[in-house]
Amino acid sequence: MTILRTRPAAWLGALAALASLATLSIASTAAASDPLATPEAGAWPSDGRDYSAQRYSPLTQIDASNVSKLGLAWYDDLDTYRGVEATPIYSDGVLYNILPFNVTIAYNAKTGERLWTYDPQVPREMARYACCEPVSRGLAMSGNKVIIATLDGRLIALDKTSGKPIWSTETFDKTFPYSITGAPRVFGDKVVVGQSGGDFGVRGFVAAFDIETGAKKWKFFLTPGNPADGPDGEASDSVMSWVRETWFGNKYWELGGGANPWDSIAYDPELNLVYVGTGNASPHSRFYRSENKGDNLFVCSIVALKADTGEYAWHYQMNPGEEWDWTCTASIISADLQIDGKPRKVLMQAPKNGFFYVLDRKTGAFISAAAHVIQNWNNGFDDKGRPIVNEAVRYGFDPKLVMPGPGGAHNWFPMAYSPRTGLAYFPAYQSGFVYALQPDWKPQPMRSNSGWGGFSGPVLQQRMKLMEEANKVEKAWLTAWDPVKQQAAWQVELPRHGNGGVFVTASDLVFEGTTKQTFAAFDARTGKTLWEFPTQSAPVAGGITYMLDGEQYVAVNAGWGGGAAQIEQSSGTELPRAKARLLVFKLGGTKQLPPLAATAAVPPPPPLRASEAQIQAGAQLFAQTCAVCHGQNAMGGVKDLRHMTADTHSKFNQIVLEGLYLDKGMASFADLLKKEDVDAIHNYLIARANEDWGRSE
């Protein structure tokens, strides 16, 4: 009887193993025939170049011996001062690019001639719901289609030859302040897309759509909804009962919880898993969100889903109970590493929290992590890889200095990995920020929600004193990181936060845009600067390289803007700059950029007439409603409001309440603000302008 019972079990096990091998073989065969999995050497058809997202090109024509001869082949003026964050894509002689508000352009990749332009007519008021400008980080391609994801939530397939729409699909409920700023990804026969909006109070999710029709295939929510509504009828239903156990109180769902996958989404075609990097919680403060307790899954995590169905496979949470505006939406890179003498299939990520992580990409098992900047939130990891949080960084009404700050030790700027050097390359930022709770905070739908306070009065003075400590250690680098040794191989110090995305070539060159307003090439093994080109604007986007008619080209968008620019501008370090441009280089290129236009003088502000109480009321309203676009303490941002002209001051109420500048992306705020609120904000701005006017910036 024992034998009879064992043999069927053995046969079943053998059949299961054979089925598993067959599935793996089919997946491997499909991957080998998929041009997005194995693109031609001279192509760059997707955001990360291939499914590994390593941003590694096998091209070698440009190398250390001749990179100094790299010159401008052609450029295109993009007619915007908004941030241009997109990685272009290239295939079959055509370069595709996407601008703010999702204006999409196809170019002859050799000459720069515009072949077609498609404007999806995104309502300009949508800029109000884009925390860090109405940017797009890229587009996707499949067969005859170019795929764009618009700020207002449409997924659109364009004919790659004509630029005409083939299909269009709505991806989110527009009664909530969702937006899309990340690139869509094509994985096999599916387009996978996330969305933004966590700061404004939405429920994060990721969804997949059919590449041929745009029909929804599956959807996975990343935080629990209102329990009274019951199941969602989506792929996430099977896990939502235990996800909900990590949230507390009876109002956590009011602002959606956040966890928006606003940038990096990756794929392993052999495992057939989609990896989703999730964002910050909403509201930011766990005190107001979840009774100051709970892990709050799946905020700041990587969640692996089965590509065919969207079903949950595994997760790893970098920051349980996240409340510092840290996100895990940075580049997710696949690689095969030798760790402890054994081959491991891994995922690598360096999210905002200052650590570099290596995980098993099949199971999500924690392999290792190490800090690459000064940090004070983590006391180590337990034997399962769960972080041991330093409870001293859990802020209350008294300010706490936490490192890194909300700008992140590594934000969305694309990371690269070279299988030749075994190193990952990314822009790093060492910083701190002072957090405190806002007394009596209430949820505020349709505007930025943090629960943070301390922007006026005595608490502001404490905040400023603590920020002096953070400012002493602030630094920025291009970092080359050894993921096996978990240590820096080299670092190149750069002047300030916001250095751009990275790619690397088989000739051991690393390319990156810098906040010196240059585009530069570095030796991938030593960090030595080999070439630098003045771009008249800091290129924050990820660049690419491609081969056309026997010549290797390098392309990058130079358009200083987005969240990093707002942080830098808010410190008063804005530089004169040109409008955004797409720059394309080749060996022997001879094109020249026109001279940079002169910068107008800052006009004197009007006299201050308001009382201190009015100014403090305006400071709090500004922090709640305006700072997300116009900078903390009214410094910098999309438009530095300390520098308004007399004409702008005279039209201030029309701009804020009537939408006078709607065409520029400045919508009316009449739904949130009364006239007396706007007057208070205006008085605060006049006070700030008088405080700072005439100072050297």
mmCIF file of N, CA and C in Angstrom, residues 4-87:
data_model
loop_
_atom_site.group_PDB
_atom_site.id
_atom_site.type_symbol
_atom_site.label_atom_id
_atom_site.label_comp_id
_atom_site.label_asym_id
_atom_site.label_seq_id
_atom_site.Cartn_x
_atom_site.Cartn_y
_atom_site.Cartn_z
ATOM 1 N N LEU A 4 1.995 1.720 -3.542
ATOM 2 C CA LEU A 4 0.921 2.190 -4.404
ATOM 3 C C LEU A 4 0.598 3.656 -4.155
ATOM 4 N N ARG A 5 0.683 4.096 -2.909
ATOM 5 C CA ARG A 5 0.393 5.505 -2.606
ATOM 6 C C ARG A 5 1.537 6.432 -3.023
ATOM 7 N N THR A 6 2.758 5.896 -2.957
ATOM 8 C CA THR A 6 3.903 6.748 -3.256
ATOM 9 C C THR A 6 4.058 6.964 -4.758
ATOM 10 N N ARG A 7 3.831 5.886 -5.539
ATOM 11 C CA ARG A 7 4.113 6.003 -6.966
ATOM 12 C C ARG A 7 3.221 7.028 -7.672
ATOM 13 N N PRO A 8 1.901 7.027 -7.410
ATOM 14 C CA PRO A 8 1.110 8.089 -8.022
ATOM 15 C C PRO A 8 1.601 9.484 -7.621
ATOM 16 N N ALA A 9 1.952 9.645 -6.360
ATOM 17 C CA ALA A 9 2.461 10.949 -5.923
ATOM 18 C C ALA A 9 3.735 11.304 -6.673
ATOM 19 N N ALA A 10 4.623 10.298 -6.837
ATOM 20 C CA ALA A 10 5.860 10.544 -7.559
ATOM 21 C C ALA A 10 5.575 10.937 -9.006
ATOM 22 N N TRP A 11 4.612 10.157 -9.627
ATOM 23 C CA TRP A 11 4.256 10.484 -11.000
ATOM 24 C C TRP A 11 3.687 11.901 -11.109
ATOM 25 N N LEU A 12 2.838 12.252 -10.141
ATOM 26 C CA LEU A 12 2.278 13.605 -10.159
ATOM 27 C C LEU A 12 3.368 14.656 -10.034
ATOM 28 N N GLY A 13 4.348 14.374 -9.146
ATOM 29 C CA GLY A 13 5.455 15.321 -8.989
ATOM 30 C C GLY A 13 6.256 15.442 -10.267
ATOM 31 N N ALA A 14 6.491 14.274 -10.912
ATOM 32 C CA ALA A 14 7.250 14.300 -12.162
ATOM 33 C C ALA A 14 6.504 15.059 -13.251
ATOM 34 N N LEU A 15 5.190 14.813 -13.326
ATOM 35 C CA LEU A 15 4.395 15.528 -14.320
ATOM 36 C C LEU A 15 4.390 17.033 -14.061
ATOM 37 N N ALA A 16 4.301 17.404 -12.779
ATOM 38 C CA ALA A 16 4.337 18.829 -12.427
ATOM 39 C C ALA A 16 5.664 19.452 -12.832
ATOM 40 N N ALA A 17 6.755 18.691 -12.588
ATOM 41 C CA ALA A 17 8.075 19.195 -12.957
ATOM 42 C C ALA A 17 8.184 19.367 -14.469
ATOM 43 N N LEU A 18 7.661 18.347 -15.220
ATOM 44 C CA LEU A 18 7.700 18.451 -16.673
ATOM 45 C C LEU A 18 6.876 19.643 -17.170
ATOM 46 N N ALA A 19 5.712 19.812 -16.548
ATOM 47 C CA ALA A 19 4.862 20.946 -16.935
ATOM 48 C C ALA A 19 5.565 22.270 -16.670
ATOM 49 N N SER A 20 6.251 22.321 -15.511
ATOM 50 C CA SER A 20 6.995 23.534 -15.169
ATOM 51 C C SER A 20 8.096 23.807 -16.174
ATOM 52 N N LEU A 21 8.833 22.737 -16.564
ATOM 53 C CA LEU A 21 9.900 22.893 -17.547
ATOM 54 C C LEU A 21 9.336 23.320 -18.899
ATOM 55 N N ALA A 22 8.182 22.727 -19.257
ATOM 56 C CA ALA A 22 7.562 23.088 -20.528
ATOM 57 C C ALA A 22 7.159 24.556 -20.533
ATOM 58 N N THR A 23 6.566 24.996 -19.426
ATOM 59 C CA THR A 23 6.163 26.397 -19.312
ATOM 60 C C THR A 23 7.363 27.315 -19.431
ATOM 61 N N LEU A 24 8.449 26.954 -18.718
ATOM 62 C CA LEU A 24 9.664 27.758 -18.753
ATOM 63 C C LEU A 24 10.238 27.782 -20.162
ATOM 64 N N SER A 25 10.203 26.596 -20.839
ATOM 65 C CA SER A 25 10.723 26.511 -22.201
ATOM 66 C C SER A 25 9.918 27.383 -23.149
ATOM 67 N N ILE A 26 8.574 27.323 -23.022
ATOM 68 C CA ILE A 26 7.709 28.152 -23.859
ATOM 69 C C ILE A 26 7.987 29.625 -23.608
ATOM 70 N N ALA A 27 8.094 29.987 -22.315
ATOM 71 C CA ALA A 27 8.367 31.385 -21.974
ATOM 72 C C ALA A 27 9.711 31.826 -22.533
ATOM 73 N N SER A 28 10.736 30.950 -22.431
ATOM 74 C CA SER A 28 12.071 31.280 -22.928
ATOM 75 C C SER A 28 12.046 31.457 -24.437
ATOM 76 N N THR A 29 11.304 30.555 -25.141
ATOM 77 C CA THR A 29 11.204 30.650 -26.593
ATOM 78 C C THR A 29 10.502 31.938 -26.997
ATOM 79 N N ALA A 30 9.425 32.263 -26.273
ATOM 80 C CA ALA A 30 8.697 33.498 -26.565
ATOM 81 C C ALA A 30 9.581 34.711 -26.343
ATOM 82 N N ALA A 31 10.371 34.679 -25.261
ATOM 83 C CA ALA A 31 11.259 35.796 -24.971
ATOM 84 C C ALA A 31 12.300 35.959 -26.064
ATOM 85 N N ALA A 32 12.825 34.814 -26.549
ATOM 86 C CA ALA A 32 13.865 34.880 -27.578
ATOM 87 C C ALA A 32 13.342 35.480 -28.871
ATOM 88 N N SER A 33 12.047 35.285 -29.175
ATOM 89 C CA SER A 33 11.468 35.793 -30.415
ATOM 90 C C SER A 33 10.833 37.170 -30.246
ATOM 91 N N ASP A 34 10.848 37.701 -29.060
ATOM 92 C CA ASP A 34 10.226 38.987 -28.756
ATOM 93 C C ASP A 34 11.257 40.096 -28.959
ATOM 94 N N PRO A 35 11.059 40.996 -29.933
ATOM 95 C CA PRO A 35 12.050 42.050 -30.184
ATOM 96 C C PRO A 35 12.224 43.011 -29.020
ATOM 97 N N LEU A 36 11.256 43.061 -28.112
ATOM 98 C CA LEU A 36 11.416 43.909 -26.932
ATOM 99 C C LEU A 36 12.275 43.221 -25.874
ATOM 100 N N ALA A 37 12.341 41.876 -25.933
ATOM 101 C CA ALA A 37 13.208 41.139 -25.013
ATOM 102 C C ALA A 37 14.645 41.114 -25.515
ATOM 103 N N THR A 38 14.794 40.978 -26.826
ATOM 104 C CA THR A 38 16.128 40.880 -27.434
ATOM 105 C C THR A 38 16.209 41.828 -28.629
ATOM 106 N N PRO A 39 16.251 43.140 -28.376
ATOM 107 C CA PRO A 39 16.305 44.088 -29.492
ATOM 108 C C PRO A 39 17.623 44.003 -30.254
ATOM 109 N N GLU A 40 17.609 44.448 -31.493
ATOM 110 C CA GLU A 40 18.834 44.542 -32.270
ATOM 111 C C GLU A 40 19.817 45.462 -31.557
ATOM 112 N N ALA A 41 21.113 45.235 -31.789
ATOM 113 C CA ALA A 41 22.146 45.974 -31.055
ATOM 114 C C ALA A 41 22.010 47.482 -31.207
ATOM 115 N N GLY A 42 21.586 47.948 -32.374
ATOM 116 C CA GLY A 42 21.514 49.383 -32.613
ATOM 117 C C GLY A 42 20.197 50.018 -32.266
ATOM 118 N N ALA A 43 19.265 49.230 -31.705
ATOM 119 C CA ALA A 43 17.925 49.745 -31.389
ATOM 120 C C ALA A 43 17.797 50.088 -29.912
ATOM 121 N N TRP A 44 16.801 50.912 -29.613
ATOM 122 C CA TRP A 44 16.419 51.221 -28.218
ATOM 123 C C TRP A 44 14.899 51.364 -28.216
ATOM 124 N N PRO A 45 14.163 50.228 -28.246
ATOM 125 C CA PRO A 45 12.725 50.277 -28.490
ATOM 126 C C PRO A 45 11.837 50.460 -27.263
ATOM 127 N N SER A 46 12.433 50.480 -26.074
ATOM 128 C CA SER A 46 11.613 50.661 -24.868
ATOM 129 C C SER A 46 12.395 51.461 -23.839
ATOM 130 N N ASP A 47 11.689 51.895 -22.833
ATOM 131 C CA ASP A 47 12.244 52.773 -21.811
ATOM 132 C C ASP A 47 13.595 52.291 -21.270
ATOM 133 N N GLY A 48 13.689 51.026 -20.867
ATOM 134 C CA GLY A 48 14.930 50.489 -20.308
ATOM 135 C C GLY A 48 15.783 49.758 -21.318
ATOM 136 N N ARG A 49 15.453 49.871 -22.586
ATOM 137 C CA ARG A 49 16.039 49.224 -23.780
ATOM 138 C C ARG A 49 15.534 47.808 -23.967
ATOM 139 N N ASP A 50 15.576 46.949 -22.937
ATOM 140 C CA ASP A 50 14.984 45.608 -23.021
ATOM 141 C C ASP A 50 14.294 45.301 -21.697
ATOM 142 N N TYR A 51 13.785 44.088 -21.546
ATOM 143 C CA TYR A 51 13.012 43.766 -20.353
ATOM 144 C C TYR A 51 13.841 43.799 -19.070
ATOM 145 N N SER A 52 15.151 43.636 -19.181
ATOM 146 C CA SER A 52 15.983 43.708 -17.978
ATOM 147 C C SER A 52 16.045 45.122 -17.417
ATOM 148 N N ALA A 53 15.731 46.119 -18.272
ATOM 149 C CA ALA A 53 15.769 47.537 -17.906
ATOM 150 C C ALA A 53 17.159 47.972 -17.432
ATOM 151 N N GLN A 54 18.202 47.300 -17.934
ATOM 152 C CA GLN A 54 19.561 47.636 -17.519
ATOM 153 C C GLN A 54 20.079 48.917 -18.154
ATOM 154 N N ARG A 55 19.397 49.395 -19.193
ATOM 155 C CA ARG A 55 19.876 50.578 -19.928
ATOM 156 C C ARG A 55 21.330 50.390 -20.355
ATOM 157 N N TYR A 56 21.589 49.188 -20.811
ATOM 158 C CA TYR A 56 22.923 48.797 -21.273
ATOM 159 C C TYR A 56 22.861 48.573 -22.770
ATOM 160 N N SER A 57 23.729 49.280 -23.506
ATOM 161 C CA SER A 57 23.779 49.121 -24.958
ATOM 162 C C SER A 57 25.031 48.348 -25.352
ATOM 163 N N PRO A 58 24.906 47.386 -26.296
ATOM 164 C CA PRO A 58 26.080 46.641 -26.754
ATOM 165 C C PRO A 58 26.932 47.417 -27.754
ATOM 166 N N LEU A 59 26.551 48.643 -28.096
ATOM 167 C CA LEU A 59 27.303 49.413 -29.094
ATOM 168 C C LEU A 59 28.666 49.838 -28.545
ATOM 169 N N THR A 60 29.666 49.862 -29.448
ATOM 170 C CA THR A 60 31.045 50.160 -29.021
ATOM 171 C C THR A 60 31.765 51.150 -29.925
ATOM 172 N N GLN A 61 31.099 51.666 -30.956
ATOM 173 C CA GLN A 61 31.799 52.582 -31.867
ATOM 174 C C GLN A 61 32.340 53.797 -31.125
ATOM 175 N N ILE A 62 31.552 54.349 -30.226
ATOM 176 C CA ILE A 62 32.015 55.455 -29.380
ATOM 177 C C ILE A 62 32.647 54.837 -28.145
ATOM 178 N N ASP A 63 33.913 55.151 -27.907
ATOM 179 C CA ASP A 63 34.619 54.567 -26.771
ATOM 180 C C ASP A 63 35.531 55.613 -26.139
ATOM 181 N N ALA A 64 36.332 55.193 -25.181
ATOM 182 C CA ALA A 64 37.182 56.135 -24.445
ATOM 183 C C ALA A 64 38.194 56.824 -25.347
ATOM 184 N N SER A 65 38.594 56.167 -26.441
ATOM 185 C CA SER A 65 39.614 56.738 -27.312
ATOM 186 C C SER A 65 39.095 57.851 -28.207
ATOM 187 N N ASN A 66 37.764 57.888 -28.439
ATOM 188 C CA ASN A 66 37.246 58.886 -29.378
ATOM 189 C C ASN A 66 36.067 59.694 -28.857
ATOM 190 N N VAL A 67 35.618 59.423 -27.640
ATOM 191 C CA VAL A 67 34.432 60.119 -27.139
ATOM 192 C C VAL A 67 34.649 61.628 -27.072
ATOM 193 N N SER A 68 35.893 62.073 -26.966
ATOM 194 C CA SER A 68 36.177 63.507 -26.938
ATOM 195 C C SER A 68 35.793 64.184 -28.253
ATOM 196 N N LYS A 69 35.606 63.391 -29.330
ATOM 197 C CA LYS A 69 35.234 63.933 -30.637
ATOM 198 C C LYS A 69 33.718 63.977 -30.829
ATOM 199 N N LEU A 70 32.992 63.606 -29.789
ATOM 200 C CA LEU A 70 31.528 63.632 -29.881
ATOM 201 C C LEU A 70 31.056 65.081 -30.022
ATOM 202 N N GLY A 71 30.205 65.322 -31.003
ATOM 203 C CA GLY A 71 29.672 66.659 -31.231
ATOM 204 C C GLY A 71 28.201 66.592 -31.576
ATOM 205 N N LEU A 72 27.564 67.746 -31.622
ATOM 206 C CA LEU A 72 26.121 67.815 -31.844
ATOM 207 C C LEU A 72 25.815 67.521 -33.314
ATOM 208 N N ALA A 73 25.032 66.460 -33.553
ATOM 209 C CA ALA A 73 24.604 66.115 -34.913
ATOM 210 C C ALA A 73 23.394 66.944 -35.312
ATOM 211 N N TRP A 74 22.424 67.034 -34.405
ATOM 212 C CA TRP A 74 21.251 67.881 -34.615
ATOM 213 C C TRP A 74 20.539 68.099 -33.291
ATOM 214 N N TYR A 75 19.659 69.085 -33.240
ATOM 215 C CA TYR A 75 18.868 69.331 -32.035
ATOM 216 C C TYR A 75 17.512 69.866 -32.452
ATOM 217 N N ASP A 76 16.556 69.786 -31.534
ATOM 218 C CA ASP A 76 15.223 70.320 -31.791
ATOM 219 C C ASP A 76 14.774 71.126 -30.590
ATOM 220 N N ASP A 77 14.403 72.373 -30.813
ATOM 221 C CA ASP A 77 13.845 73.210 -29.749
ATOM 222 C C ASP A 77 12.434 72.733 -29.426
ATOM 223 N N LEU A 78 12.165 72.517 -28.144
ATOM 224 C CA LEU A 78 10.889 71.939 -27.718
ATOM 225 C C LEU A 78 9.904 72.970 -27.189
ATOM 226 N N ASP A 79 10.318 74.215 -27.159
ATOM 227 C CA ASP A 79 9.424 75.352 -26.878
ATOM 228 C C ASP A 79 8.698 75.228 -25.542
ATOM 229 N N THR A 80 9.437 74.825 -24.515
ATOM 230 C CA THR A 80 8.848 74.782 -23.179
ATOM 231 C C THR A 80 9.937 74.950 -22.133
ATOM 232 N N TYR A 81 9.593 75.616 -21.035
ATOM 233 C CA TYR A 81 10.466 75.659 -19.865
ATOM 234 C C TYR A 81 10.058 74.595 -18.839
ATOM 235 N N ARG A 82 9.030 73.838 -19.149
ATOM 236 C CA ARG A 82 8.637 72.737 -18.277
ATOM 237 C C ARG A 82 9.713 71.650 -18.303
ATOM 238 N N GLY A 83 9.683 70.794 -17.288
ATOM 239 C CA GLY A 83 10.629 69.695 -17.272
ATOM 240 C C GLY A 83 10.334 68.688 -18.375
ATOM 241 N N VAL A 84 11.371 68.253 -19.070
ATOM 242 C CA VAL A 84 11.235 67.198 -20.081
ATOM 243 C C VAL A 84 12.018 65.997 -19.560
ATOM 244 N N GLU A 85 11.289 64.969 -19.119
ATOM 245 C CA GLU A 85 11.882 63.853 -18.384
ATOM 246 C C GLU A 85 11.886 62.548 -19.170
ATOM 247 N N ALA A 86 11.478 62.578 -20.417
ATOM 248 C CA ALA A 86 11.281 61.340 -21.161
ATOM 249 C C ALA A 86 12.587 60.756 -21.670
ATOM 250 N N THR A 87 12.676 59.437 -21.605
ATOM 251 C CA THR A 87 13.677 58.678 -22.357
ATOM 252 C C THR A 87 13.116 58.484 -23.761
#
